CSV table of C-alpha atoms in Angstrom, one decimal:
chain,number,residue,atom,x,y,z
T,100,UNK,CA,-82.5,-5.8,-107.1
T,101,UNK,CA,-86.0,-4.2,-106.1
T,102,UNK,CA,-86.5,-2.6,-103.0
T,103,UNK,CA,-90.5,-2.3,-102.5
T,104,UNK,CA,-91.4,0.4,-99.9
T,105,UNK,CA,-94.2,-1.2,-97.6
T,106,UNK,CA,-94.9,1.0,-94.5
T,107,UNK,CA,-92.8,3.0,-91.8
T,108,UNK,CA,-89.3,1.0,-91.3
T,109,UNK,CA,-90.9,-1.7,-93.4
T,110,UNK,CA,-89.2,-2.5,-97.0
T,111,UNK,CA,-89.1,-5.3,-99.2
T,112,UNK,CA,-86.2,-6.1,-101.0
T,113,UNK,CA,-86.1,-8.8,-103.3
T,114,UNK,CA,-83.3,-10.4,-105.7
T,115,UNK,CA,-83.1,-13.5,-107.6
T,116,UNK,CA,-85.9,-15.3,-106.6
T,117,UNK,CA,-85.2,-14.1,-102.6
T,118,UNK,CA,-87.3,-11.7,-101.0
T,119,UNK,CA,-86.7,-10.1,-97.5
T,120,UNK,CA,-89.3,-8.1,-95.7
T,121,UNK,CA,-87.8,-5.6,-92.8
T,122,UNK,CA,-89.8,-4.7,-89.3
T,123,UNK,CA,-93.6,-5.5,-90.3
T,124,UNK,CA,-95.8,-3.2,-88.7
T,125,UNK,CA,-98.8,-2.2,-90.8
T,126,UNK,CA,-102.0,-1.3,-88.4
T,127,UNK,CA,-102.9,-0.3,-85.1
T,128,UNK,CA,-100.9,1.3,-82.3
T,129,UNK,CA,-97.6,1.1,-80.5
T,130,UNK,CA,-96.0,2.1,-77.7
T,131,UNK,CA,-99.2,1.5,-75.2
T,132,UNK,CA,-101.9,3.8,-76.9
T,133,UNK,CA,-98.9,6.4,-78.5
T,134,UNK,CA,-98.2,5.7,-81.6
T,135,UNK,CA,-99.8,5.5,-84.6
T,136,UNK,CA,-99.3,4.9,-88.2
T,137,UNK,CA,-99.6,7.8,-90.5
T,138,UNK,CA,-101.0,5.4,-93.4
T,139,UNK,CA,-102.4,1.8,-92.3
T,140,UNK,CA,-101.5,-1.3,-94.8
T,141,UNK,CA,-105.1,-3.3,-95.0
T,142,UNK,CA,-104.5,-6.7,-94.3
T,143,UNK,CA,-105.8,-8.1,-97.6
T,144,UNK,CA,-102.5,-6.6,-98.5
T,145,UNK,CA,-100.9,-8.1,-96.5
T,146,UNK,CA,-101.5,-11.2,-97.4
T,147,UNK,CA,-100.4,-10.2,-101.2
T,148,UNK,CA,-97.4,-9.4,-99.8
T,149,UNK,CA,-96.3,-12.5,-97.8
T,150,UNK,CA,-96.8,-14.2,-100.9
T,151,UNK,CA,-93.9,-12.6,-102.5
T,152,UNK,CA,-91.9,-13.0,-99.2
T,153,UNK,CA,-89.5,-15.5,-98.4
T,154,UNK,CA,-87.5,-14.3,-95.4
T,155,UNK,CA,-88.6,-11.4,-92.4
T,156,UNK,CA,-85.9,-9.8,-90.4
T,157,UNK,CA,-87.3,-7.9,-87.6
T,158,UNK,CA,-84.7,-5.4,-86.1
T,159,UNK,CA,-85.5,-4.9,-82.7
T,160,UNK,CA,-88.0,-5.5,-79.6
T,161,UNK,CA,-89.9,-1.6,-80.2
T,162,UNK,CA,-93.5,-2.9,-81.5
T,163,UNK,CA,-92.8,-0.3,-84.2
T,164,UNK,CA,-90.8,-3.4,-85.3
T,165,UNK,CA,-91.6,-5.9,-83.6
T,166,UNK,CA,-95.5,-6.3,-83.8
T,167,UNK,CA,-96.9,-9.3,-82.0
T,168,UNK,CA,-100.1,-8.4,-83.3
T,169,UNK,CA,-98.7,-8.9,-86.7
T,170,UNK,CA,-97.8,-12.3,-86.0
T,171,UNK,CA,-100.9,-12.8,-84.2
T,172,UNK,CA,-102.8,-11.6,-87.6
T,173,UNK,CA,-101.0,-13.4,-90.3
T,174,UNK,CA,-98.8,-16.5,-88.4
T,175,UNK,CA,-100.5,-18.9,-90.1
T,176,UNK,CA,-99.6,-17.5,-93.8
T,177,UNK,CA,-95.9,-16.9,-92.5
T,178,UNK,CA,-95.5,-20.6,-91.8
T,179,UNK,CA,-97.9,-22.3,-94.2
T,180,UNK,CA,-95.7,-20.3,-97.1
T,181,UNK,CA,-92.8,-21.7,-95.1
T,182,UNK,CA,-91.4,-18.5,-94.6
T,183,UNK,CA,-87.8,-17.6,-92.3
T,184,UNK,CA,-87.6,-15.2,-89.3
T,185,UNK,CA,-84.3,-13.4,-88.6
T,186,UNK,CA,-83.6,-11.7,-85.7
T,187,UNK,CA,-80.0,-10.8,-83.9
T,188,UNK,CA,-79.1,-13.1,-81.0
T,189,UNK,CA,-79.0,-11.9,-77.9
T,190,UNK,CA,-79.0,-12.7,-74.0
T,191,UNK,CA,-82.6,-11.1,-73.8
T,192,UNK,CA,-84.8,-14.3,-75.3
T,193,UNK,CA,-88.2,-12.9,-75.3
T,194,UNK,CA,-88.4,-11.8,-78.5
T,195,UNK,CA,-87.0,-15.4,-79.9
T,196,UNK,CA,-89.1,-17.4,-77.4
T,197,UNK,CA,-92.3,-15.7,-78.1
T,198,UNK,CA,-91.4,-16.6,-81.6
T,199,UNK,CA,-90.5,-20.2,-81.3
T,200,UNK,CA,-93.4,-20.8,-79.0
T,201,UNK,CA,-95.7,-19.8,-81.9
T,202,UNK,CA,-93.6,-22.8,-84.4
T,203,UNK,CA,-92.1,-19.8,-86.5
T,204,UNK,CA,-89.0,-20.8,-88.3
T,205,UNK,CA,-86.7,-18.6,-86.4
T,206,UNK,CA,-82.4,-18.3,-87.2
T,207,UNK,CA,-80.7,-15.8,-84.8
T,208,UNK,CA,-77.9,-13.6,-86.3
T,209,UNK,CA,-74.6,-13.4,-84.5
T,210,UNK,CA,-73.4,-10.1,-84.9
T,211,UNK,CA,-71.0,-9.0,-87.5
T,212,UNK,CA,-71.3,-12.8,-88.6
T,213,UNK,CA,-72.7,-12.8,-92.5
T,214,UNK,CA,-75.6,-15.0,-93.1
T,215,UNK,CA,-76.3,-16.6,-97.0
T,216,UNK,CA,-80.3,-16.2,-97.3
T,217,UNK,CA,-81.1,-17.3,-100.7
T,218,UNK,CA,-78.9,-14.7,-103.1
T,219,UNK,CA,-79.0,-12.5,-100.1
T,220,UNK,CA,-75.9,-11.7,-98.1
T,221,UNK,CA,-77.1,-10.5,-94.5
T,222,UNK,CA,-74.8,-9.2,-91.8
T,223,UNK,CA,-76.4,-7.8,-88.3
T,224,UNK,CA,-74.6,-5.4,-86.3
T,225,UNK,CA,-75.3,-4.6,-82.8
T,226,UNK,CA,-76.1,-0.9,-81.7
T,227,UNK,CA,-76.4,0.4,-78.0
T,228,UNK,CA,-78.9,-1.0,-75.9
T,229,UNK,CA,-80.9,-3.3,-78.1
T,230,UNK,CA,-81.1,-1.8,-81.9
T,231,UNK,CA,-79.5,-3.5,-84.8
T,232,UNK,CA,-79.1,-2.7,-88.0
T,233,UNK,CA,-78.8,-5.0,-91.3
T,234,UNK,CA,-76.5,-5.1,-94.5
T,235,UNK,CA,-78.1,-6.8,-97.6
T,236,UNK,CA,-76.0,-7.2,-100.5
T,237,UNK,CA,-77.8,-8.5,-103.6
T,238,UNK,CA,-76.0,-9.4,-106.4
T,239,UNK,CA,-73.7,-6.4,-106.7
T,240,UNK,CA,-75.2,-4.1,-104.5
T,241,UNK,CA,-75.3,-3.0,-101.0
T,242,UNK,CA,-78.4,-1.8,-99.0
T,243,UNK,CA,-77.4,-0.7,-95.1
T,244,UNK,CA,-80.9,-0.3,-93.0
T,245,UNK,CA,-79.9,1.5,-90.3
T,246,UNK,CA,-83.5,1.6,-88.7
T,247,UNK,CA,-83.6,3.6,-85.7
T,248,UNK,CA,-79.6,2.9,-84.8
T,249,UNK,CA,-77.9,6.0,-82.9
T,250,UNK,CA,-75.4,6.9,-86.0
T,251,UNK,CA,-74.8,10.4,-84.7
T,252,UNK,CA,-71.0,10.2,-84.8
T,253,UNK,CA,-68.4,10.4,-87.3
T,254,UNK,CA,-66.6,7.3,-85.6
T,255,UNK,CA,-69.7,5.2,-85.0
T,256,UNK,CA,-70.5,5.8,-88.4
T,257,UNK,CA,-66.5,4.5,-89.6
T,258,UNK,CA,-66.9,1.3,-87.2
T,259,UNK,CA,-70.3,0.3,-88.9
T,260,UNK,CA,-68.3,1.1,-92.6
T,261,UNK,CA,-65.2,-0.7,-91.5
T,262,UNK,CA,-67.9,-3.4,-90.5
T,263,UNK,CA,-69.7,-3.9,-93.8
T,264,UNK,CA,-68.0,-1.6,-96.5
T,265,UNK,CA,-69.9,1.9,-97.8
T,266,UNK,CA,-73.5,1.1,-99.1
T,267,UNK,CA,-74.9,1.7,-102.1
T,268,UNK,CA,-78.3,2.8,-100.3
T,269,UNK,CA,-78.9,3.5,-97.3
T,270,UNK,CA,-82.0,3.2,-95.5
T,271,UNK,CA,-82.3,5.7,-92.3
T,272,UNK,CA,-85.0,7.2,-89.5
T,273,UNK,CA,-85.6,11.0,-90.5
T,274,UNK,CA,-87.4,12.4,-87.1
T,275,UNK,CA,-87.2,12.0,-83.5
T,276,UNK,CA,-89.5,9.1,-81.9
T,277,UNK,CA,-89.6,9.8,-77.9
T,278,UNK,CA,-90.4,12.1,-74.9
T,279,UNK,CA,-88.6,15.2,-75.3
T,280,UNK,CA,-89.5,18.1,-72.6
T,281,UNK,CA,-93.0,18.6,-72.4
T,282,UNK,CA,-95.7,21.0,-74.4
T,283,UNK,CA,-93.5,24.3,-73.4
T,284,UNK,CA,-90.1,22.6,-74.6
T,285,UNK,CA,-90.3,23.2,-78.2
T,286,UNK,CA,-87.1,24.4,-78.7
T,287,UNK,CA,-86.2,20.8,-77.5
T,288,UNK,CA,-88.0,19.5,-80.0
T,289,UNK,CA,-86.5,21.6,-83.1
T,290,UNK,CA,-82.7,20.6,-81.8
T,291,UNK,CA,-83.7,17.1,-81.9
T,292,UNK,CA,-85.6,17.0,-85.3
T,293,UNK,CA,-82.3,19.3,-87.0
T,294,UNK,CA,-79.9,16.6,-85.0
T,295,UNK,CA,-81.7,13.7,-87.1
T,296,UNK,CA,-81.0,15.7,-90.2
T,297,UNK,CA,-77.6,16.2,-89.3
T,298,UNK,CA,-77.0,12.4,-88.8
T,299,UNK,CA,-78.6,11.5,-92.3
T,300,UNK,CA,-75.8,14.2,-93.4
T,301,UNK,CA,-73.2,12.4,-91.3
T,302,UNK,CA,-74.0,9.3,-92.4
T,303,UNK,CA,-74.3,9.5,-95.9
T,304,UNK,CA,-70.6,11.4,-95.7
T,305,UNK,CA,-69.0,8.3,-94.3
T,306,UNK,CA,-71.0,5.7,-96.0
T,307,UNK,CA,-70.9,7.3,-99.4
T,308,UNK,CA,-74.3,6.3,-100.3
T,309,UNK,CA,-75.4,7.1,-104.0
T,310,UNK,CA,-79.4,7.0,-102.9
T,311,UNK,CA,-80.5,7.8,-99.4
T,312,UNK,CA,-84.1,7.0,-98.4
T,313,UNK,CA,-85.5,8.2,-95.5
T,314,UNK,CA,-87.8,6.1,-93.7
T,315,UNK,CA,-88.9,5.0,-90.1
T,316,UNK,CA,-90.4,7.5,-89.2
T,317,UNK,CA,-94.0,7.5,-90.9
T,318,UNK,CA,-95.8,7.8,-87.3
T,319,UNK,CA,-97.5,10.5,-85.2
T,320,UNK,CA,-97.9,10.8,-81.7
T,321,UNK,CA,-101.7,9.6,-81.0
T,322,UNK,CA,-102.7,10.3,-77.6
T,323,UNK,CA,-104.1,13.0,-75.5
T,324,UNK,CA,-100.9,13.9,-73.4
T,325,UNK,CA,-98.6,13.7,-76.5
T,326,UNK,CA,-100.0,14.6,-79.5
T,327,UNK,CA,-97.8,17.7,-78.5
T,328,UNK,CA,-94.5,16.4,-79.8
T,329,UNK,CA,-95.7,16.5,-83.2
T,330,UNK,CA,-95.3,20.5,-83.4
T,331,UNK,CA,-91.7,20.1,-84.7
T,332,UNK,CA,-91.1,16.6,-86.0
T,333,UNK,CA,-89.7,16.2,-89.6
T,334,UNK,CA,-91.7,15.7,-92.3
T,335,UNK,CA,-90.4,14.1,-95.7
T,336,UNK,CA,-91.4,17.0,-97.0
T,337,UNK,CA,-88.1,19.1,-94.1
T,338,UNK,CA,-85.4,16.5,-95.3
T,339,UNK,CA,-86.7,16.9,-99.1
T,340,UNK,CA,-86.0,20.5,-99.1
T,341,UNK,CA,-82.9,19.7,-96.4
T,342,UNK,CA,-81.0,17.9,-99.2
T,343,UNK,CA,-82.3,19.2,-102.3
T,344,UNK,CA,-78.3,20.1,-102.9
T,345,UNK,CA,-76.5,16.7,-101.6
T,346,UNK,CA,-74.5,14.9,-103.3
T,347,UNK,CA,-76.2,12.0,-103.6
T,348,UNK,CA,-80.2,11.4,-104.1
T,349,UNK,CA,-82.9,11.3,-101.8
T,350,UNK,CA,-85.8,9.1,-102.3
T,351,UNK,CA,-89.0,9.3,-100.6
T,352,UNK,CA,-90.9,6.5,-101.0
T,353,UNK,CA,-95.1,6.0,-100.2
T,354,UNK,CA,-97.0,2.4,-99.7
T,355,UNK,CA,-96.4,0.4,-103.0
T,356,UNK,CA,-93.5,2.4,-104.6
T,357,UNK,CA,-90.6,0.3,-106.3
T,358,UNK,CA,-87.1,1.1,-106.3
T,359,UNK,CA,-84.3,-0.1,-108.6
T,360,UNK,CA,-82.8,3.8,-109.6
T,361,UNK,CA,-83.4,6.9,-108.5
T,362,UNK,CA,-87.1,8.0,-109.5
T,363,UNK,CA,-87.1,12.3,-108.5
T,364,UNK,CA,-91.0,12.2,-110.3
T,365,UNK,CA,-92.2,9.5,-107.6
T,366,UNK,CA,-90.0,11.1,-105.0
T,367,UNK,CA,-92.0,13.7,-105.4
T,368,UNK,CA,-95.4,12.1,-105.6
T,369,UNK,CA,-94.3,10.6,-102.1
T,370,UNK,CA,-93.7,13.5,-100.5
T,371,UNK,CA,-96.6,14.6,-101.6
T,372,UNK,CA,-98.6,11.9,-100.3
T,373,UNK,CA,-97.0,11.9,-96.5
T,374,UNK,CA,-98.1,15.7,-96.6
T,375,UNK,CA,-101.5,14.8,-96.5
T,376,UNK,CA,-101.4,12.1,-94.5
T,377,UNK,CA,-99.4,14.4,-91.9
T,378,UNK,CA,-101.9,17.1,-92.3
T,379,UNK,CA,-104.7,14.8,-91.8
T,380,UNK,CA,-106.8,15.0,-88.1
T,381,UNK,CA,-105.9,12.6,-85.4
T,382,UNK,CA,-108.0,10.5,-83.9
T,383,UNK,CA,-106.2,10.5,-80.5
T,384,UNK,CA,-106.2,7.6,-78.2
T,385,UNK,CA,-107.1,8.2,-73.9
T,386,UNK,CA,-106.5,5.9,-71.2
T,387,UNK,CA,-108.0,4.7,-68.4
T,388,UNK,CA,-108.2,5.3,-65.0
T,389,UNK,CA,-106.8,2.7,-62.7
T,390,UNK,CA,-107.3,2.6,-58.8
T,391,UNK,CA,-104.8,2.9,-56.0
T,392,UNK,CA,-105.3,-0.3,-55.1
T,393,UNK,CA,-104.8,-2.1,-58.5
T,394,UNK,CA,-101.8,0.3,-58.4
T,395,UNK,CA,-100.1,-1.4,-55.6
T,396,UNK,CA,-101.5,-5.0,-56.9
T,397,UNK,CA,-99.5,-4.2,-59.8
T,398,UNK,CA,-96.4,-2.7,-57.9
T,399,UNK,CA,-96.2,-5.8,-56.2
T,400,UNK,CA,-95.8,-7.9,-59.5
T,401,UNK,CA,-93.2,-5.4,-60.3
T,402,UNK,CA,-91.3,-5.8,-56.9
T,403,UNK,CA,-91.6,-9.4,-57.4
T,404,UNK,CA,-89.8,-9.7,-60.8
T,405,UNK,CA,-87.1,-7.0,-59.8
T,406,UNK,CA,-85.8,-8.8,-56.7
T,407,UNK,CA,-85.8,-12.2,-58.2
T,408,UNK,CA,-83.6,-10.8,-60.7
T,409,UNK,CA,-81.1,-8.8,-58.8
T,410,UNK,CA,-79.3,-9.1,-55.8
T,411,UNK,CA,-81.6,-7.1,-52.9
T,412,UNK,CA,-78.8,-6.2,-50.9
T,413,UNK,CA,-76.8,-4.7,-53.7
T,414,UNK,CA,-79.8,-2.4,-54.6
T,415,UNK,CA,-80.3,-1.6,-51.1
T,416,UNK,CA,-76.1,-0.5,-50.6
T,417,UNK,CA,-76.6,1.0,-53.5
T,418,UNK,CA,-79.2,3.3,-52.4
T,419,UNK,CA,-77.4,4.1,-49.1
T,420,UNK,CA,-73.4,4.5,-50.6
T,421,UNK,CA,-73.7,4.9,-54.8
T,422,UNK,CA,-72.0,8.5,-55.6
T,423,UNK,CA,-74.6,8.0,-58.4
T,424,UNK,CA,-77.9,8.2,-56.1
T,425,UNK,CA,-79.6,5.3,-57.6
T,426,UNK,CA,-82.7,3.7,-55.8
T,427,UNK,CA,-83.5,6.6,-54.1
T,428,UNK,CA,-87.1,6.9,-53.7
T,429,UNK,CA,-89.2,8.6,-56.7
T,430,UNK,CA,-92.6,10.5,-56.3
T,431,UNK,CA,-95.1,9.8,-59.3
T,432,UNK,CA,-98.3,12.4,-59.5
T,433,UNK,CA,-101.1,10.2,-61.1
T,434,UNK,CA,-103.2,13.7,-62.2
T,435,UNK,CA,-106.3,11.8,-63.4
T,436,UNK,CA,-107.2,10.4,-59.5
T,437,UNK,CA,-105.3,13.0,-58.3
T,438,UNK,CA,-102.6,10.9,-56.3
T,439,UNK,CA,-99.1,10.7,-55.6
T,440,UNK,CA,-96.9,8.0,-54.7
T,441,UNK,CA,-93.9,7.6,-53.1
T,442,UNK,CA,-92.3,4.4,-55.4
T,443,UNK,CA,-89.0,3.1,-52.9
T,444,UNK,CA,-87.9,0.0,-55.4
T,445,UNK,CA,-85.0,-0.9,-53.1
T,446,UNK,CA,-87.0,-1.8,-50.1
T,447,UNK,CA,-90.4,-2.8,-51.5
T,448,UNK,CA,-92.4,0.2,-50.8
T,449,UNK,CA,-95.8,1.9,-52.4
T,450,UNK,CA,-97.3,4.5,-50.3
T,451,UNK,CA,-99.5,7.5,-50.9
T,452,UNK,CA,-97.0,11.1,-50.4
T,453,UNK,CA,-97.9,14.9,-50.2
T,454,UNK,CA,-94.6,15.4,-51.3
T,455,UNK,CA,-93.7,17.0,-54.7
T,456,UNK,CA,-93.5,14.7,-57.4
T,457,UNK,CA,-90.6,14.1,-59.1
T,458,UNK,CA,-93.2,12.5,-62.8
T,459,UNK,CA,-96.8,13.3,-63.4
T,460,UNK,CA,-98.3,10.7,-65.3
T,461,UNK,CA,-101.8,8.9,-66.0
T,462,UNK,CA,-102.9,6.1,-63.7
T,463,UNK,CA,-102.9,3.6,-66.4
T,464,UNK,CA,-99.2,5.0,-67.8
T,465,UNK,CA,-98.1,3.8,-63.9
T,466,UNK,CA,-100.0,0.4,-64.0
T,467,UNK,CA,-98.4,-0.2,-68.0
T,468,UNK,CA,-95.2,0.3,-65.9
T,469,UNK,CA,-95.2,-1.9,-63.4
T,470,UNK,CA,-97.3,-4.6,-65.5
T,471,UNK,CA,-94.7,-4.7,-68.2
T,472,UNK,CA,-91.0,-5.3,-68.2
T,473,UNK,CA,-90.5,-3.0,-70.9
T,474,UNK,CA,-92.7,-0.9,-69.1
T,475,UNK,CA,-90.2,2.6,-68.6
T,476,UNK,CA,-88.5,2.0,-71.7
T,477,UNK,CA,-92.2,2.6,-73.5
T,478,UNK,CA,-92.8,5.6,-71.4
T,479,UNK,CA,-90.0,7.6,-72.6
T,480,UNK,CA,-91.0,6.7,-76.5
T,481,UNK,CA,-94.7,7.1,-76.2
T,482,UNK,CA,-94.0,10.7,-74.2
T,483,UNK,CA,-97.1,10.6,-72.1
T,484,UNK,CA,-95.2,11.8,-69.0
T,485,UNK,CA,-93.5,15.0,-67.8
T,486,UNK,CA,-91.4,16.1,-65.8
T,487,UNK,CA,-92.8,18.2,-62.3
T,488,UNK,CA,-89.6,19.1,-60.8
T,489,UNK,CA,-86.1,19.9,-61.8
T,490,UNK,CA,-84.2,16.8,-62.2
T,491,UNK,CA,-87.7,14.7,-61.6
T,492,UNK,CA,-87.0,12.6,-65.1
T,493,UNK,CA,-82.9,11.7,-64.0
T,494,UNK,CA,-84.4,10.3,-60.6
T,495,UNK,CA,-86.9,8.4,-62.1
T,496,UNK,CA,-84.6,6.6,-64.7
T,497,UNK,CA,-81.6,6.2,-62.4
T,498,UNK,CA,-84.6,4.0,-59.8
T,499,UNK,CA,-87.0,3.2,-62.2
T,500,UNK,CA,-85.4,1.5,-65.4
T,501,UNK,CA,-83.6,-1.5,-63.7
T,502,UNK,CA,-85.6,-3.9,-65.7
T,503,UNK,CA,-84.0,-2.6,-68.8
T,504,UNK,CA,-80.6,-3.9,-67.6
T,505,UNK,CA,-82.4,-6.9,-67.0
T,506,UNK,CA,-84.0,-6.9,-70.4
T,507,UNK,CA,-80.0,-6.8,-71.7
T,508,UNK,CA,-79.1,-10.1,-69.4
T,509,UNK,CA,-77.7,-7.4,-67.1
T,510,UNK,CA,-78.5,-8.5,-63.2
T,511,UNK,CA,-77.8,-5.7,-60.6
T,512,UNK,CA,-75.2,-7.1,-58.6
T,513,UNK,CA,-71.0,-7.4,-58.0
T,514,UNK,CA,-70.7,-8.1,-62.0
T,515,UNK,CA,-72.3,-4.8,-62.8
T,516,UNK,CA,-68.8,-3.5,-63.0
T,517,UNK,CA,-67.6,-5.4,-66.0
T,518,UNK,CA,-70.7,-3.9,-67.5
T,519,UNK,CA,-69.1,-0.3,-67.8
T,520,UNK,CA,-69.8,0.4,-71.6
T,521,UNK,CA,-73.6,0.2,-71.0
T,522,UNK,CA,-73.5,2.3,-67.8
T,523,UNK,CA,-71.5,4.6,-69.9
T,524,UNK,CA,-74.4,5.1,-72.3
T,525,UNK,CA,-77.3,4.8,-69.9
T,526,UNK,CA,-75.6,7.7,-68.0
T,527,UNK,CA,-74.9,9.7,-71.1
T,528,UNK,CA,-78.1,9.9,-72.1
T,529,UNK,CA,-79.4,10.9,-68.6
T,530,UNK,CA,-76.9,13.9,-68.9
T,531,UNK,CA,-78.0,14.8,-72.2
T,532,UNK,CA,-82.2,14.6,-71.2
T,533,UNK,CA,-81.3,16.6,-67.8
T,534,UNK,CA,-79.1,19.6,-69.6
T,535,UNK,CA,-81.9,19.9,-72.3
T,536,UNK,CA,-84.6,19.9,-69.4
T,537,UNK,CA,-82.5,22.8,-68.1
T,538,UNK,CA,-82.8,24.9,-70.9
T,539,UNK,CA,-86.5,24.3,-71.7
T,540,UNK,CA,-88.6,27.1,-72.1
């Protein structure tokens, strides 16, 4: 057993003639002009590297992950070296139809069902919204890539053990990857970086991992209006030092490093190597201005997609009766054309307000909204929004982020009920954003 670190969540871990490469995403940016890798793969080596590939999982929708523009690059290799996709089946097809529309070899995983790919043993497990994670057991030993799952409990942590056994090694994100409060929020920031080092903790105390590698989390926050949330995000170098006293060991890992034992010389080295890469200048990315009425053109579009996919009257009762005030109009400040809008989902409405905005954003970060129906979900990971008024963000979400229900094979209607576990979480995770807001500063 080899596992080959290749880039950000992205390992290859090969046994016996198998080889399985995990979320490929090696150049260019994510999250609509966010993100962006600390270190870029060149795609020469790329290439080297499909040709010691024989299956890809790919873990999740985020582009982190998921990178069309991976497929878009090296597709051709990929099926010409008749290489398998994997990726967890779900209602939400987009992912698996954008794939099979482009001839890949695709196999969906049922969750907690396990899955012979060549010596590899391969069992998917669901996580909240849309996040899986993957156990691998080669020959004798048992790799659990957690990813970017939300392990941050001692009894999520025993239902993914009772799932697939402790792991040998254990593959987890280090830092925090979304919006979180706004330049003057800091202390935000450090509760959320110190949280992710307390789940790795967690974690490796229920799963009993003898190595822990740290990983997914080799990205910096690349634009303008969010370069900010860099000021307290962990480095390898914070989780080194974090658990130079654990019981089990830690290895970093850089582009190119192999591991089959625990190497503390490389680990080292790699540490070392994401200091300077961290250190390094960004060359931050700025968006462009869009009008008012391109704007509305793309509201409509939006409008369009959410009432053919929910039942209008239920939104609109909603609005009028739900204890939890959802649909109620939200106020977006676009600060580069100096505009706000009044956004009324429920009844179909765009119209310029003077009243105080709820989110100031940039034009373009509105227009990526409505154009895209993973348009919110991006603009609480990329972080180029903030928050104007107390309570602005909980609004938003609670009007704004149908299509992520939608995105789940959720439609807003009567059968919402029986949907109560989502809810649950969706509504926990306002709570948690609007108490942290509360405290900022």
């Amino acid at each position: 057993m080899e596992i080959e670190f290749v880039n950000h969540a992205s390992v290859r871990i090969a046994h016996a003639g198998t080889a399985l490469l995990t979320d490929p995403w090696y150049a260019g940016p994510a999250f609509h002009k966010g993100w962006s890798l600390l270190h870029e793969t060149p795609a020469a080596e790329v290439e080297a590297l499909l040709a010691r590939t024989t299956h890809i999982w790919i873990s999740h929708e985020h582009p982190d992950h998921f990178s069309p523009a991976f497929f878009a690059a090296h597709g051709d290799t990929i099926k010409a070296r008749g290489i398998k996709l994997l990726f967890q089946k779900i209602a939400d097809q987009r992912v698996a139809g954008f794939l099979r529309a482009k001839a890949f070899d695709l196999t969906e995983m049922p969750f907690g069902t396990p899955l012979t790919a060549g010596s590899l043993t391969l069992t998917c497990l669901k996580d909240e919204f849309y996040d899986s994670a993957l156990s691998i057991r080669a020959g004798d030993t048992h790799i659990l890539n957690l990813n970017d799952c939300a392990i941050a409990t001692r009894a999520r942590a025993e239902e993914v053990r009772d799932a697939v056994g402790p792991s040998d090694i254990l593959l987890t994100q280090f830092s925090y990857a979304a919006w979180k409060g706004g330049p003057e929020n800091r202390a935000w920031r450090e509760e959320a970086a110190r949280e992710k080092l307390e789940n790795i903790r967690l974690q490796a105390e229920v799963l009993t991992p003898s190595t822990v590698i740290p990983f997914a989390s080799f990205v910096a926050f690349a634009n303008t209006r969010n370069a900010y949330l860099n000021d307290a995000a962990n480095r390898p170098s914070t989780v080194a030092a974090a658990f130079a006293d654990a019981p089990f060991a830690l290895q970093v890992m850089q582009p190119g490093d192999t591991f089959t034992a625990s190497d503390a010389e490389a680990s080292h080295a790699a540490v070392a190597f994401w200091e300077a890469r961290a250190d390094a200048p960004l060359d931050l990315m700025e968006y462009e201005s869009r009008s008012p009425g391109t704007l509305r053109e793309a509201f409509e579009g939006w409008a369009e997609r959410v009432h053919r996919n929910n039942a209008t009257w239920a939104m609109r009762l909603a609005q009028l009766a739900s204890p939890i005030r959802v649909f109620q109009p939200v106020t977006i400040h676009c600060d580069d054309i100096g505009e706000t809008f009044s956004i009324d989902i429920a009844r179909r409405r765009f119209t310029r307000t003077e009243a105080p905005a709820d989110l100031t954003m940039h034009s373009e970060s509105l227009w990526f909204f409505f154009s895209n129906s993973f348009g919110f979900d991006t603009l609480t990971v990329n972080g180029c929004l903030e928050e104007s008024r107390p309570g602005g963000f909980s609004r938003a979400a609670r009007s704004l982020a149908i299509e992520n229900l939608n995105n789940l094979g959720i439609r807003f209607g009567p059968g919402l009920i029986f949907e109560r576990q989502v809810i649950g979480v969706f509504l926990e995770r306002l709570r948690g954003v609007s108490a942290r807001m509360r405290g900022k500063g």
